[in-house]
CSV table of C-alpha atoms in Angstrom, one decimal:
chain,number,residue,atom,x,y,z
X,1,MET,CA,52.5,-68.5,-41.8
X,2,LYS,CA,51.7,-70.1,-38.4
X,3,GLN,CA,54.8,-69.0,-36.0
X,4,ILE,CA,54.9,-69.3,-32.1
X,5,ARG,CA,56.6,-66.6,-30.6
X,6,ILE,CA,58.0,-68.5,-27.4
X,7,GLY,CA,60.8,-66.6,-24.8
X,8,VAL,CA,62.3,-68.6,-22.7
X,9,HIS,CA,64.1,-68.1,-19.6
X,10,TYR,CA,68.5,-68.3,-21.7
X,11,GLU,CA,71.1,-66.6,-20.9
X,12,PRO,CA,74.3,-67.5,-22.8
X,13,SER,CA,77.0,-66.5,-20.0
X,14,ASN,CA,75.8,-69.4,-17.5
X,15,ILE,CA,76.5,-72.0,-20.1
X,16,ASP,CA,78.4,-74.6,-20.3
X,17,PRO,CA,80.7,-73.5,-23.2
X,18,HIS,CA,80.8,-76.9,-24.8
X,19,LEU,CA,76.9,-77.2,-25.1
X,20,GLY,CA,76.3,-76.0,-28.4
X,21,ALA,CA,73.1,-75.4,-30.4
X,22,ALA,CA,71.7,-78.5,-30.6
X,23,GLU,CA,71.5,-78.9,-27.1
X,24,LEU,CA,70.4,-75.7,-27.1
X,25,ALA,CA,67.7,-77.2,-29.3
X,26,LEU,CA,66.9,-79.9,-26.6
X,27,GLN,CA,66.0,-77.6,-23.9
X,28,MET,CA,63.8,-76.0,-25.8
X,29,THR,CA,61.5,-78.1,-28.0
X,30,ASN,CA,62.9,-81.4,-28.8
X,31,GLY,CA,62.2,-80.7,-31.8
X,32,VAL,CA,65.3,-81.2,-33.7
X,33,PHE,CA,65.9,-84.8,-32.8
X,34,ASP,CA,63.9,-88.6,-32.7
X,35,THR,CA,65.3,-90.6,-30.3
X,36,LEU,CA,65.3,-94.7,-31.2
X,37,VAL,CA,63.1,-95.0,-27.9
X,38,ASN,CA,60.2,-93.1,-26.5
X,39,LYS,CA,59.1,-93.6,-22.9
X,40,THR,CA,56.0,-93.2,-21.4
X,41,PRO,CA,54.9,-91.8,-18.0
X,42,ASP,CA,54.2,-95.7,-17.4
X,43,GLY,CA,57.7,-96.3,-18.0
X,44,ASN,CA,56.6,-98.1,-20.9
X,45,TYR,CA,58.2,-98.3,-23.7
X,46,VAL,CA,58.0,-97.6,-28.0
X,47,PRO,CA,59.2,-97.4,-31.2
X,48,GLY,CA,60.5,-94.2,-32.5
X,49,LEU,CA,63.6,-94.7,-35.0
X,50,ALA,CA,63.4,-98.1,-34.0
X,51,LYS,CA,60.6,-100.4,-34.3
X,52,SER,CA,61.3,-102.8,-32.5
X,53,HIS,CA,64.6,-103.7,-30.0
X,54,THR,CA,65.0,-106.6,-28.3
X,55,ILE,CA,67.3,-107.3,-24.8
X,56,SER,CA,69.9,-110.9,-24.5
X,57,ASN,CA,69.4,-113.3,-22.1
X,58,ASP,CA,72.5,-111.9,-20.0
X,59,GLN,CA,70.6,-108.3,-20.6
X,60,CYS,CA,74.0,-106.7,-22.2
X,61,ARG,CA,72.9,-107.4,-25.2
X,62,TYR,CA,70.2,-105.1,-27.5
X,63,THR,CA,69.5,-105.4,-30.6
X,64,PHE,CA,67.0,-102.5,-32.2
X,65,HIS,CA,65.6,-102.9,-36.1
X,66,LEU,CA,65.9,-99.7,-37.7
X,67,ARG,CA,62.9,-97.7,-39.8
X,68,SER,CA,64.3,-97.2,-43.7
X,69,ASP,CA,61.6,-94.3,-44.5
X,70,VAL,CA,63.2,-91.0,-42.1
X,71,LEU,CA,65.4,-89.0,-43.9
X,72,PHE,CA,67.5,-86.3,-41.9
X,73,HIS,CA,67.3,-82.3,-42.8
X,74,ASP,CA,70.4,-82.9,-45.3
X,75,ASP,CA,68.4,-85.8,-47.2
X,76,THR,CA,70.9,-87.7,-46.1
X,77,LEU,CA,69.2,-91.4,-45.3
X,78,PHE,CA,68.9,-92.5,-41.6
X,79,THR,CA,70.8,-95.7,-40.9
X,80,ALA,CA,72.8,-98.0,-38.7
X,81,HIS,CA,75.8,-95.8,-39.5
X,82,ALA,CA,74.3,-92.6,-38.3
X,83,VAL,CA,73.3,-94.1,-34.8
X,84,LYS,CA,76.8,-95.5,-34.1
X,85,ALA,CA,79.3,-92.4,-35.3
X,86,SER,CA,76.5,-90.2,-32.6
X,87,LEU,CA,76.9,-92.8,-29.6
X,88,ASP,CA,80.3,-93.1,-30.1
X,89,ARG,CA,80.4,-89.3,-30.8
X,90,ALA,CA,78.2,-89.1,-26.9
X,91,ARG,CA,80.9,-91.3,-25.6
X,92,ASP,CA,84.1,-90.3,-26.2
X,93,PRO,CA,85.3,-87.9,-23.5
X,94,ALA,CA,86.5,-85.6,-26.0
X,95,ASN,CA,83.5,-84.3,-27.1
X,96,ARG,CA,83.7,-83.1,-23.7
X,97,SER,CA,79.5,-84.4,-23.5
X,98,GLN,CA,79.4,-85.3,-19.5
X,99,LEU,CA,75.8,-85.6,-19.3
X,100,ALA,CA,75.4,-87.8,-22.5
X,101,GLY,CA,78.3,-89.5,-22.6
X,102,ASN,CA,77.1,-91.1,-18.4
X,103,LEU,CA,73.7,-91.7,-19.3
X,104,LEU,CA,75.4,-94.3,-21.5
X,105,GLY,CA,75.9,-96.1,-18.5
X,106,SER,CA,78.1,-99.6,-19.1
X,107,TYR,CA,78.1,-98.6,-22.7
X,108,ARG,CA,81.2,-100.7,-24.9
X,109,GLU,CA,79.9,-100.1,-28.0
X,110,CYS,CA,77.9,-99.8,-31.7
X,111,ARG,CA,77.7,-102.6,-33.8
X,112,VAL,CA,76.2,-102.7,-37.2
X,113,VAL,CA,74.6,-105.4,-38.4
X,114,HIS,CA,73.8,-104.0,-41.7
X,115,ASP,CA,72.4,-100.5,-42.5
X,116,HIS,CA,68.6,-101.0,-40.8
X,117,CYS,CA,70.0,-103.1,-37.5
X,118,ILE,CA,72.6,-101.9,-34.5
X,119,GLU,CA,73.6,-103.9,-31.7
X,120,ILE,CA,74.7,-102.3,-28.6
X,121,ILE,CA,77.0,-104.2,-26.2
X,122,LEU,CA,77.5,-103.7,-22.8
X,123,ASP,CA,80.3,-104.1,-20.5
X,124,LYS,CA,77.3,-105.2,-17.6
X,125,PRO,CA,73.9,-105.1,-17.3
X,126,TYR,CA,72.1,-102.2,-16.9
X,127,ALA,CA,68.5,-101.1,-17.2
X,128,LEU,CA,68.8,-97.2,-17.8
X,129,LEU,CA,70.1,-97.8,-20.9
X,130,LEU,CA,66.4,-97.3,-22.8
X,131,ASP,CA,65.3,-94.8,-21.0
X,132,ALA,CA,68.2,-92.9,-22.1
X,133,LEU,CA,67.8,-93.5,-25.1
X,134,SER,CA,64.3,-92.2,-25.2
X,135,GLN,CA,66.5,-88.7,-24.2
X,136,GLY,CA,67.2,-86.4,-27.1
X,137,TRP,CA,70.6,-86.0,-25.6
X,138,LEU,CA,72.0,-89.0,-27.4
X,139,ALA,CA,69.3,-88.6,-30.7
X,140,PRO,CA,70.5,-90.3,-33.7
X,141,MET,CA,72.0,-86.8,-35.6
X,142,SER,CA,73.6,-86.8,-39.8
X,143,LEU,CA,76.5,-88.0,-40.3
X,144,LYS,CA,77.4,-86.4,-43.4
X,145,ALA,CA,77.0,-83.0,-41.7
X,146,MET,CA,79.5,-85.0,-38.5
X,147,GLN,CA,82.0,-86.2,-41.0
X,148,GLU,CA,82.1,-82.6,-42.6
X,149,GLN,CA,82.0,-80.1,-40.4
X,150,GLY,CA,83.6,-81.8,-36.6
X,151,GLN,CA,82.8,-80.0,-33.8
X,152,GLY,CA,81.2,-76.9,-35.8
X,153,PHE,CA,77.8,-79.7,-36.3
X,154,MET,CA,76.6,-78.7,-32.8
X,155,HIS,CA,76.1,-74.5,-34.0
X,156,HIS,CA,73.7,-76.4,-36.9
X,157,PRO,CA,72.4,-79.2,-35.7
X,158,ILE,CA,70.8,-82.1,-38.6
X,159,GLY,CA,68.5,-84.7,-37.2
X,160,THR,CA,65.3,-86.0,-38.4
X,161,GLY,CA,62.9,-84.5,-36.3
X,162,PRO,CA,59.5,-82.8,-37.3
X,163,PHE,CA,61.3,-78.9,-37.6
X,164,ARG,CA,64.5,-78.4,-39.4
X,165,PHE,CA,66.9,-75.7,-36.8
X,166,VAL,CA,67.2,-72.4,-39.2
X,167,ARG,CA,69.7,-69.8,-36.5
X,168,TRP,CA,70.9,-69.1,-33.4
X,169,ASP,CA,71.6,-65.8,-33.1
X,170,SER,CA,73.7,-65.8,-29.2
X,171,GLY,CA,71.4,-63.6,-26.7
X,172,ASN,CA,69.1,-62.9,-28.7
X,173,CYS,CA,67.3,-65.9,-30.6
X,174,LEU,CA,66.5,-70.1,-31.7
X,175,VAL,CA,65.2,-70.4,-34.8
X,176,ILE,CA,63.3,-73.6,-35.8
X,177,ARG,CA,60.8,-74.5,-39.5
X,178,ARG,CA,58.9,-77.0,-39.7
X,179,ASN,CA,59.9,-80.5,-41.8
X,180,GLU,CA,57.4,-80.9,-44.9
X,181,ALA,CA,58.8,-84.4,-45.2
X,182,TYR,CA,58.2,-85.9,-41.5
X,183,ALA,CA,56.3,-88.4,-41.3
X,184,TRP,CA,57.4,-90.9,-38.7
X,185,GLY,CA,56.4,-88.8,-35.4
X,186,PRO,CA,55.8,-91.8,-32.5
X,187,PRO,CA,53.4,-93.0,-31.2
X,188,VAL,CA,53.3,-90.3,-28.1
X,189,VAL,CA,51.5,-88.2,-30.2
X,190,GLU,CA,48.6,-87.6,-32.4
X,191,ASN,CA,50.3,-85.8,-35.6
X,192,THR,CA,52.9,-88.0,-36.9
X,193,GLY,CA,53.6,-86.4,-40.5
X,194,PRO,CA,54.1,-82.2,-40.3
X,195,PRO,CA,53.8,-79.7,-37.8
X,196,LEU,CA,50.5,-77.7,-37.8
X,197,ILE,CA,52.7,-74.8,-37.7
X,198,ASP,CA,55.6,-73.6,-39.7
X,199,GLU,CA,58.0,-71.8,-37.8
X,200,ILE,CA,59.0,-71.3,-33.5
X,201,VAL,CA,61.0,-68.9,-32.3
X,202,PHE,CA,62.6,-68.9,-28.9
X,203,LYS,CA,63.5,-65.6,-27.7
X,204,PHE,CA,66.0,-65.2,-25.0
X,205,MET,CA,65.1,-63.5,-22.0
X,206,PRO,CA,66.5,-64.0,-19.1
X,207,ASP,CA,64.9,-61.7,-16.5
X,208,ASP,CA,61.2,-63.2,-15.8
X,209,LYS,CA,59.3,-60.1,-15.4
X,210,ALA,CA,60.3,-58.6,-19.1
X,211,ARG,CA,58.6,-62.1,-20.4
X,212,SER,CA,55.3,-62.2,-18.3
X,213,ALA,CA,54.8,-58.3,-19.8
X,214,ALA,CA,56.1,-59.4,-23.9
X,215,LEU,CA,53.2,-62.4,-22.8
X,216,LEU,CA,50.6,-59.7,-22.3
X,217,SER,CA,52.3,-57.6,-24.9
X,218,ASN,CA,52.0,-59.9,-27.5
X,219,GLU,CA,55.0,-60.2,-28.3
X,220,VAL,CA,55.3,-63.4,-27.7
X,221,ASP,CA,53.0,-65.9,-27.8
X,222,VAL,CA,53.7,-68.3,-24.7
X,223,ILE,CA,56.0,-68.6,-21.8
X,224,TYR,CA,58.0,-71.2,-19.9
X,225,ALA,CA,59.3,-71.6,-17.0
X,226,ALA,CA,57.4,-69.3,-16.3
X,227,ASN,CA,58.3,-67.0,-12.6
X,228,PRO,CA,56.0,-68.6,-9.3
X,229,ALA,CA,54.9,-65.0,-8.9
X,230,ASP,CA,54.2,-64.3,-11.7
X,231,ALA,CA,51.5,-66.7,-12.4
X,232,GLU,CA,48.2,-65.7,-10.4
X,233,THR,CA,48.3,-62.4,-12.6
X,234,LEU,CA,49.1,-64.0,-15.5
X,235,SER,CA,46.3,-66.2,-15.0
X,236,SER,CA,44.1,-63.8,-14.2
X,237,HIS,CA,44.8,-62.2,-17.7
X,238,GLU,CA,41.4,-63.4,-20.6
X,239,GLN,CA,44.0,-64.2,-23.6
X,240,THR,CA,46.1,-66.3,-21.3
X,241,THR,CA,46.3,-69.0,-19.5
X,242,VAL,CA,48.3,-70.9,-17.0
X,243,THR,CA,49.0,-74.7,-16.8
X,244,VAL,CA,51.4,-75.9,-14.4
X,245,TRP,CA,53.2,-79.2,-15.5
X,246,PRO,CA,54.9,-80.8,-12.5
X,247,ILE,CA,58.9,-82.5,-13.4
X,248,ARG,CA,59.8,-86.0,-13.1
X,249,GLY,CA,62.9,-87.2,-11.3
X,250,ILE,CA,65.3,-86.0,-8.4
X,251,PRO,CA,63.7,-83.2,-7.2
X,252,VAL,CA,65.4,-79.6,-6.2
X,253,SER,CA,67.2,-81.3,-3.0
X,254,LEU,CA,70.0,-80.0,0.0
X,255,MET,CA,73.0,-83.0,-0.8
X,256,LEU,CA,74.8,-83.0,2.7
X,257,ASN,CA,78.4,-83.7,2.1
X,258,ILE,CA,79.0,-86.4,4.5
X,259,LYS,CA,82.9,-86.3,3.7
X,260,ARG,CA,82.9,-82.9,5.2
X,261,ALA,CA,83.0,-81.7,9.0
X,262,PRO,CA,80.8,-81.1,10.1
X,263,THR,CA,77.9,-82.5,7.9
X,264,ASP,CA,79.4,-85.7,8.3
X,265,SER,CA,77.8,-86.4,11.1
X,266,LEU,CA,74.6,-88.4,11.1
X,267,ALA,CA,73.0,-86.2,13.9
X,268,VAL,CA,73.9,-83.0,12.3
X,269,ARG,CA,72.5,-84.5,9.3
X,270,GLN,CA,69.6,-85.5,10.6
X,271,ALA,CA,69.3,-82.3,13.1
X,272,LEU,CA,69.3,-79.8,10.3
X,273,SER,CA,66.6,-82.4,8.2
X,274,HIS,CA,64.1,-81.5,11.4
X,275,ALA,CA,65.6,-77.3,11.8
X,276,ILE,CA,64.6,-76.3,8.5
X,277,ASP,CA,60.8,-75.7,7.4
X,278,ARG,CA,60.5,-76.8,4.3
X,279,ASP,CA,57.0,-75.8,3.9
X,280,ALA,CA,57.1,-72.4,4.4
X,281,LEU,CA,60.0,-71.8,1.7
X,282,VAL,CA,58.7,-73.7,-1.0
X,283,ALA,CA,55.6,-71.7,0.3
X,284,LYS,CA,57.5,-68.4,0.4
X,285,VAL,CA,59.2,-68.5,-2.9
X,286,PHE,CA,57.0,-70.5,-4.9
X,287,LYS,CA,53.9,-68.7,-4.5
X,288,GLY,CA,51.5,-71.7,-3.9
X,289,THR,CA,52.7,-73.0,-8.0
X,290,PHE,CA,55.7,-75.3,-6.7
X,291,SER,CA,55.3,-78.5,-4.5
X,292,ARG,CA,57.2,-79.3,-1.3
X,293,ALA,CA,59.1,-82.7,-1.7
X,294,TYR,CA,59.7,-84.8,0.7
X,295,GLY,CA,61.9,-87.9,-0.6
X,296,PRO,CA,65.7,-88.5,-3.4
X,297,VAL,CA,62.1,-88.6,-5.9
X,298,SER,CA,59.2,-86.3,-7.0
X,299,GLN,CA,56.2,-87.9,-5.7
X,300,PHE,CA,54.7,-87.1,-9.0
X,301,THR,CA,57.7,-89.5,-10.6
X,302,LEU,CA,56.7,-93.3,-11.6
X,303,GLY,CA,58.5,-95.5,-8.4
X,304,TYR,CA,57.7,-92.7,-5.4
X,305,GLU,CA,58.1,-94.6,-2.5
X,306,PRO,CA,55.2,-92.9,0.2
X,307,GLY,CA,57.1,-94.0,3.1
X,308,VAL,CA,59.4,-91.7,2.7
X,309,GLU,CA,57.4,-88.3,3.8
X,310,ASN,CA,57.2,-90.0,7.3
X,311,PHE,CA,61.3,-88.5,7.9
X,312,TYR,CA,61.8,-85.1,9.3
X,313,PRO,CA,58.9,-83.6,10.5
X,314,TYR,CA,60.2,-79.7,11.2
X,315,ASP,CA,61.0,-80.0,14.3
X,316,PRO,CA,63.3,-77.6,16.0
X,317,GLY,CA,63.0,-79.1,19.4
X,318,ARG,CA,64.1,-82.3,18.2
X,319,ALA,CA,67.3,-80.8,16.0
X,320,ALA,CA,68.6,-79.0,19.5
X,321,ALA,CA,68.2,-81.8,21.9
X,322,LEU,CA,70.5,-83.9,18.6
X,323,LEU,CA,73.1,-80.9,18.6
X,324,ASP,CA,73.3,-81.5,22.0
X,325,GLN,CA,74.0,-84.8,22.1
X,326,ALA,CA,76.1,-84.7,18.9
X,327,GLY,CA,78.4,-82.2,21.0
X,328,TRP,CA,77.3,-79.2,19.5
X,329,ILE,CA,76.6,-77.3,22.5
X,330,LEU,CA,74.6,-73.7,22.6
X,331,GLY,CA,76.9,-70.9,24.1
X,332,PRO,CA,75.6,-67.4,25.5
X,333,ASP,CA,76.5,-65.8,22.2
X,334,GLY,CA,73.9,-67.8,20.6
X,335,ARG,CA,76.2,-69.7,18.5
X,336,ARG,CA,76.9,-73.6,18.8
X,337,TYR,CA,80.4,-75.3,19.3
X,338,ASN,CA,82.6,-78.2,20.1
X,339,ASP,CA,85.6,-77.7,21.4
X,340,GLY,CA,85.2,-74.6,20.6
X,341,VAL,CA,84.8,-74.9,16.9
X,342,PRO,CA,82.2,-72.8,15.9
X,343,LEU,CA,79.0,-75.1,14.2
X,344,THR,CA,78.7,-73.3,10.6
X,345,ILE,CA,77.5,-74.7,7.4
X,346,ILE,CA,79.2,-74.0,4.0
X,347,PHE,CA,76.0,-73.5,1.3
X,348,TYR,CA,77.0,-73.2,-2.5
X,349,ALA,CA,74.3,-71.6,-4.4
X,350,LEU,CA,73.9,-70.2,-8.2
X,351,PRO,CA,72.9,-66.7,-8.1
X,352,VAL,CA,69.6,-68.5,-10.3
X,353,ASN,CA,67.2,-71.2,-9.8
X,354,PHE,CA,65.7,-69.3,-6.3
X,355,TYR,CA,69.0,-70.4,-5.1
X,356,PRO,CA,70.0,-67.0,-3.2
X,357,GLU,CA,66.7,-67.2,-1.5
X,358,PHE,CA,67.3,-70.5,-0.5
X,359,GLY,CA,70.3,-70.0,1.0
X,360,ASN,CA,68.7,-66.9,2.7
X,361,ILE,CA,65.8,-68.3,4.5
X,362,VAL,CA,67.8,-71.6,5.6
X,363,SER,CA,70.6,-69.1,6.8
X,364,GLN,CA,67.9,-67.5,9.4
X,365,GLN,CA,66.3,-70.5,9.8
X,366,LEU,CA,69.3,-72.6,11.4
X,367,ALA,CA,70.2,-69.6,13.5
X,368,GLU,CA,67.8,-69.5,15.0
X,369,LEU,CA,69.3,-72.6,16.4
X,370,GLY,CA,72.9,-71.3,16.8
X,371,ILE,CA,74.1,-72.8,13.3
X,372,ALA,CA,75.8,-70.4,11.2
X,373,VAL,CA,75.2,-70.5,7.5
X,374,GLU,CA,78.1,-68.7,5.4
X,375,VAL,CA,76.8,-69.0,1.6
X,376,GLU,CA,78.4,-69.0,-1.4
X,377,LEU,CA,77.0,-67.7,-4.5
X,378,CYS,CA,78.9,-68.5,-7.2
X,379,THR,CA,79.1,-69.4,-11.6
X,380,PRO,CA,78.0,-72.1,-12.6
X,381,PRO,CA,81.1,-73.4,-13.7
X,382,ALA,CA,82.5,-72.8,-9.9
X,383,TRP,CA,79.0,-74.4,-8.3
X,384,ILE,CA,79.5,-77.6,-9.9
X,385,ARG,CA,83.2,-77.8,-9.0
X,386,ALA,CA,81.9,-77.0,-5.1
X,387,GLY,CA,79.6,-80.0,-5.9
X,388,MET,CA,81.6,-82.8,-7.7
X,389,HIS,CA,84.9,-81.7,-5.1
X,390,GLY,CA,83.2,-81.6,-2.1
X,391,ASP,CA,83.6,-78.5,-1.0
X,392,HIS,CA,80.1,-77.9,0.5
X,393,ASN,CA,78.7,-78.9,3.3
X,394,MET,CA,75.3,-78.5,1.6
X,395,ILE,CA,74.3,-77.6,-2.6
X,396,PRO,CA,70.9,-77.3,-3.9
X,397,GLN,CA,70.5,-80.7,-6.8
X,398,GLY,CA,68.1,-81.7,-8.6
X,399,LYS,CA,67.9,-83.9,-11.6
X,400,TYR,CA,65.1,-84.8,-14.3
X,401,ALA,CA,64.0,-88.4,-15.3
X,402,SER,CA,60.9,-90.2,-16.0
X,403,SER,CA,61.2,-92.6,-12.6
X,404,SER,CA,63.0,-93.5,-9.7
X,405,GLN,CA,65.6,-95.8,-11.6
X,406,LEU,CA,67.3,-92.5,-11.7
X,407,LEU,CA,68.1,-92.8,-8.3
X,408,GLY,CA,71.6,-94.5,-9.2
X,409,PHE,CA,72.6,-92.1,-11.8
X,410,VAL,CA,72.8,-89.2,-7.8
X,411,TYR,CA,73.0,-92.1,-5.5
X,412,HIS,CA,75.8,-94.8,-6.1
X,413,SER,CA,78.7,-94.2,-4.6
X,414,CYS,CA,80.7,-94.5,-7.8
X,415,HIS,CA,78.8,-91.1,-9.1
X,416,SER,CA,80.2,-89.5,-6.1
X,417,ARG,CA,84.4,-89.2,-7.0
X,418,PRO,CA,85.6,-85.9,-8.9
X,419,ASN,CA,84.5,-84.8,-11.7
X,420,GLY,CA,80.3,-87.3,-10.4
X,421,TYR,CA,76.8,-86.2,-9.7
X,422,GLY,CA,77.3,-87.7,-6.4
X,423,TRP,CA,77.6,-84.9,-4.6
X,424,SER,CA,76.3,-86.5,-0.8
X,425,LYS,CA,80.0,-87.4,-1.7
X,426,ARG,CA,79.1,-91.1,-0.6
X,427,GLY,CA,82.1,-93.2,-0.3
X,428,PRO,CA,81.2,-97.6,-0.7
X,429,GLU,CA,82.0,-97.7,2.9
X,430,ASN,CA,79.2,-95.7,3.6
X,431,TYR,CA,75.6,-97.3,3.6
X,432,PRO,CA,76.5,-100.0,1.6
X,433,GLU,CA,73.6,-101.8,0.9
X,434,ILE,CA,72.3,-98.5,-0.9
X,435,ASP,CA,75.3,-99.6,-3.7
X,436,ARG,CA,73.8,-103.2,-3.8
X,437,MET,CA,70.3,-101.9,-3.6
X,438,ILE,CA,71.5,-100.2,-6.9
X,439,ASP,CA,72.6,-102.6,-8.4
X,440,ARG,CA,70.6,-105.2,-8.1
X,441,ALA,CA,67.8,-102.5,-9.3
X,442,GLU,CA,69.7,-102.1,-13.0
X,443,LEU,CA,69.9,-105.9,-13.2
X,444,TYR,CA,65.9,-104.7,-14.5
X,445,PRO,CA,64.5,-103.1,-17.5
X,446,ASN,CA,60.9,-104.0,-16.2
X,447,PRO,CA,59.6,-101.6,-14.3
X,448,LYS,CA,57.4,-104.1,-11.9
X,449,ASP,CA,61.4,-105.3,-11.1
X,450,TYR,CA,62.9,-102.2,-10.2
X,451,ILE,CA,60.3,-100.1,-8.6
X,452,PRO,CA,60.8,-102.1,-5.4
X,453,ILE,CA,63.8,-102.1,-5.0
X,454,PHE,CA,64.3,-98.2,-5.9
X,455,LYS,CA,61.6,-98.0,-3.5
X,456,GLN,CA,63.4,-99.3,-0.7
X,457,VAL,CA,66.1,-97.1,-1.5
X,458,GLN,CA,64.3,-93.8,-1.3
X,459,LEU,CA,64.0,-95.4,2.2
X,460,GLU,CA,67.8,-95.8,3.0
X,461,VAL,CA,68.2,-92.8,1.5
X,462,MET,CA,66.0,-91.1,4.3
X,463,LYS,CA,67.6,-93.2,6.8
X,464,ALA,CA,71.3,-91.8,6.6
X,465,ALA,CA,70.3,-88.2,5.8
X,466,LEU,CA,71.7,-87.7,2.2
X,467,ALA,CA,70.2,-84.7,1.3
X,468,ILE,CA,66.6,-82.4,2.3
X,469,PRO,CA,64.5,-83.2,-0.1
X,470,LEU,CA,63.2,-78.9,-0.5
X,471,HIS,CA,60.6,-78.5,-4.2
X,472,CYS,CA,59.3,-80.9,-6.9
X,473,ASN,CA,60.3,-79.1,-9.9
X,474,ALA,CA,57.2,-77.6,-12.2
X,475,ASN,CA,57.2,-76.3,-15.3
X,476,ILE,CA,54.6,-73.1,-15.5
X,477,VAL,CA,53.8,-72.3,-18.5
X,478,ALA,CA,51.4,-69.8,-19.7
X,479,ALA,CA,50.0,-69.3,-23.2
X,480,HIS,CA,47.8,-66.9,-25.6
X,481,ASN,CA,44.6,-68.3,-26.0
X,482,SER,CA,45.1,-69.1,-29.5
X,483,ILE,CA,47.7,-71.7,-28.5
X,484,LYS,CA,46.2,-75.3,-28.8
X,485,GLY,CA,48.4,-78.4,-28.6
X,486,ILE,CA,50.8,-78.4,-26.4
X,487,ARG,CA,52.4,-81.2,-24.6
X,488,PHE,CA,55.6,-83.2,-22.7
X,489,ASP,CA,57.3,-85.6,-23.2
X,490,ALA,CA,57.8,-88.2,-20.5
X,491,ILE,CA,60.1,-86.8,-17.8
X,492,GLY,CA,57.2,-83.0,-18.3
X,493,SER,CA,60.1,-80.7,-19.0
X,494,TYR,CA,61.0,-80.8,-23.3
X,495,PRO,CA,57.7,-80.2,-24.8
X,496,LEU,CA,56.8,-81.9,-28.1
X,497,PHE,CA,54.8,-79.7,-30.4
X,498,HIS,CA,53.8,-82.3,-33.1
X,499,ASP,CA,50.4,-81.3,-32.4
X,500,THR,CA,50.8,-77.5,-31.5
X,501,ASP,CA,48.6,-75.5,-33.1
X,502,ILE,CA,47.5,-71.5,-33.5
X,503,GLN,CA,44.0,-71.2,-33.8
X,504,LYS,CA,44.3,-67.1,-35.4
X,505,SER,CA,47.2,-64.7,-36.0
X,506,GLU,CA,47.6,-62.6,-33.2
X,507,HIS,CA,49.8,-60.8,-34.5
């Protein structure tokens, strides 16, 4: 049997308890599910489970003509009813699927025209709909399984993908197996039939060094998201190949809360932007494997605006001058004060993703200018709560996306309310031109129309100093040389295993 063992960094205690096996399977492979449409890196959409689609003149009605030859893993037929139930389930607040629900934007309802045709009705134009439907979070799921299993469905997800879900041993592994009946692979892969490998075992290994050691000892065949510090060592071994895959989207940035003092001051935010040496931070933490970011979207992302590279070069002198002008005067103790109040930045960080290292380096760099940083290390729920409710001055945040269209999700003021992911906390009264541009850009599904507008959005975000971009995301993949055909989706994060093969058994 051709089996590939993959070591992944996954800690069950750090995952939202409402994420089930379906979401975990998606994060690992995209293999259990297919999507209605597929997106290419150049921003075009190609067929998936939907053979074709049309958009009404008012852009509020999307009609999808579905394949009639597709089976779910429980051998039930893929139909429009399953699509409707899946989308309604994602949108239903009772299921607490905030990410999937938000991805649907202005979704009103899904109507079944007939067994192989649906209409999605929007309350207003929402150009991100196709992008959302290209992501596994909104993939169609078995209607029968949802009806019979209820919430328990998430512990044994049933999709239409090239691999069938087998089991999820919490804290140990997740196993998926070849779908022999698969014959509807999308145009973004070469092999549209059953996978070339029989089984994939995802071994949960939260310790980076243990994963690297497991690869070198042949305990696993591949590791994803390898530690940058291990990349050079792994690539020096003859039996392994290390590849760095850029992940597109919103780079990891220090989001600045413009509703909480002292970052409610533009001068303070600009000073912080000049005071942090991002080149040094990225070099120290990532050892040359990740790229420094310059703007609200990464330079690998469709629609990137190079003009952002002119903003906020590292300049401690300029930072000090801005703070002086804003009334933050350096005291004899080396701290800055304004009317006796010390200049203090509250930095919320997870104990993962190198966020503690960011906090330490930022603290050291800002201390040289008399700025104190209080780093709050917290659990994922507390970190999310802090960002949503604006408890922070500074908080790291990044989002995966295939194009600059996701800017609205992070920077439109409608997402800055409590329970939203707009962690600059910008209200509609603050820099209202950003909302106007995003609203206009989201009317256009075609890249040639929305990209110029989102380019301007990037410049306006930088002018307002809503965030300090740190680094572009990347996936460091180390694999035995026998593993061939690994590729990723349009985002660059989620692997596609349709074409993956193993040339010989090493175990």
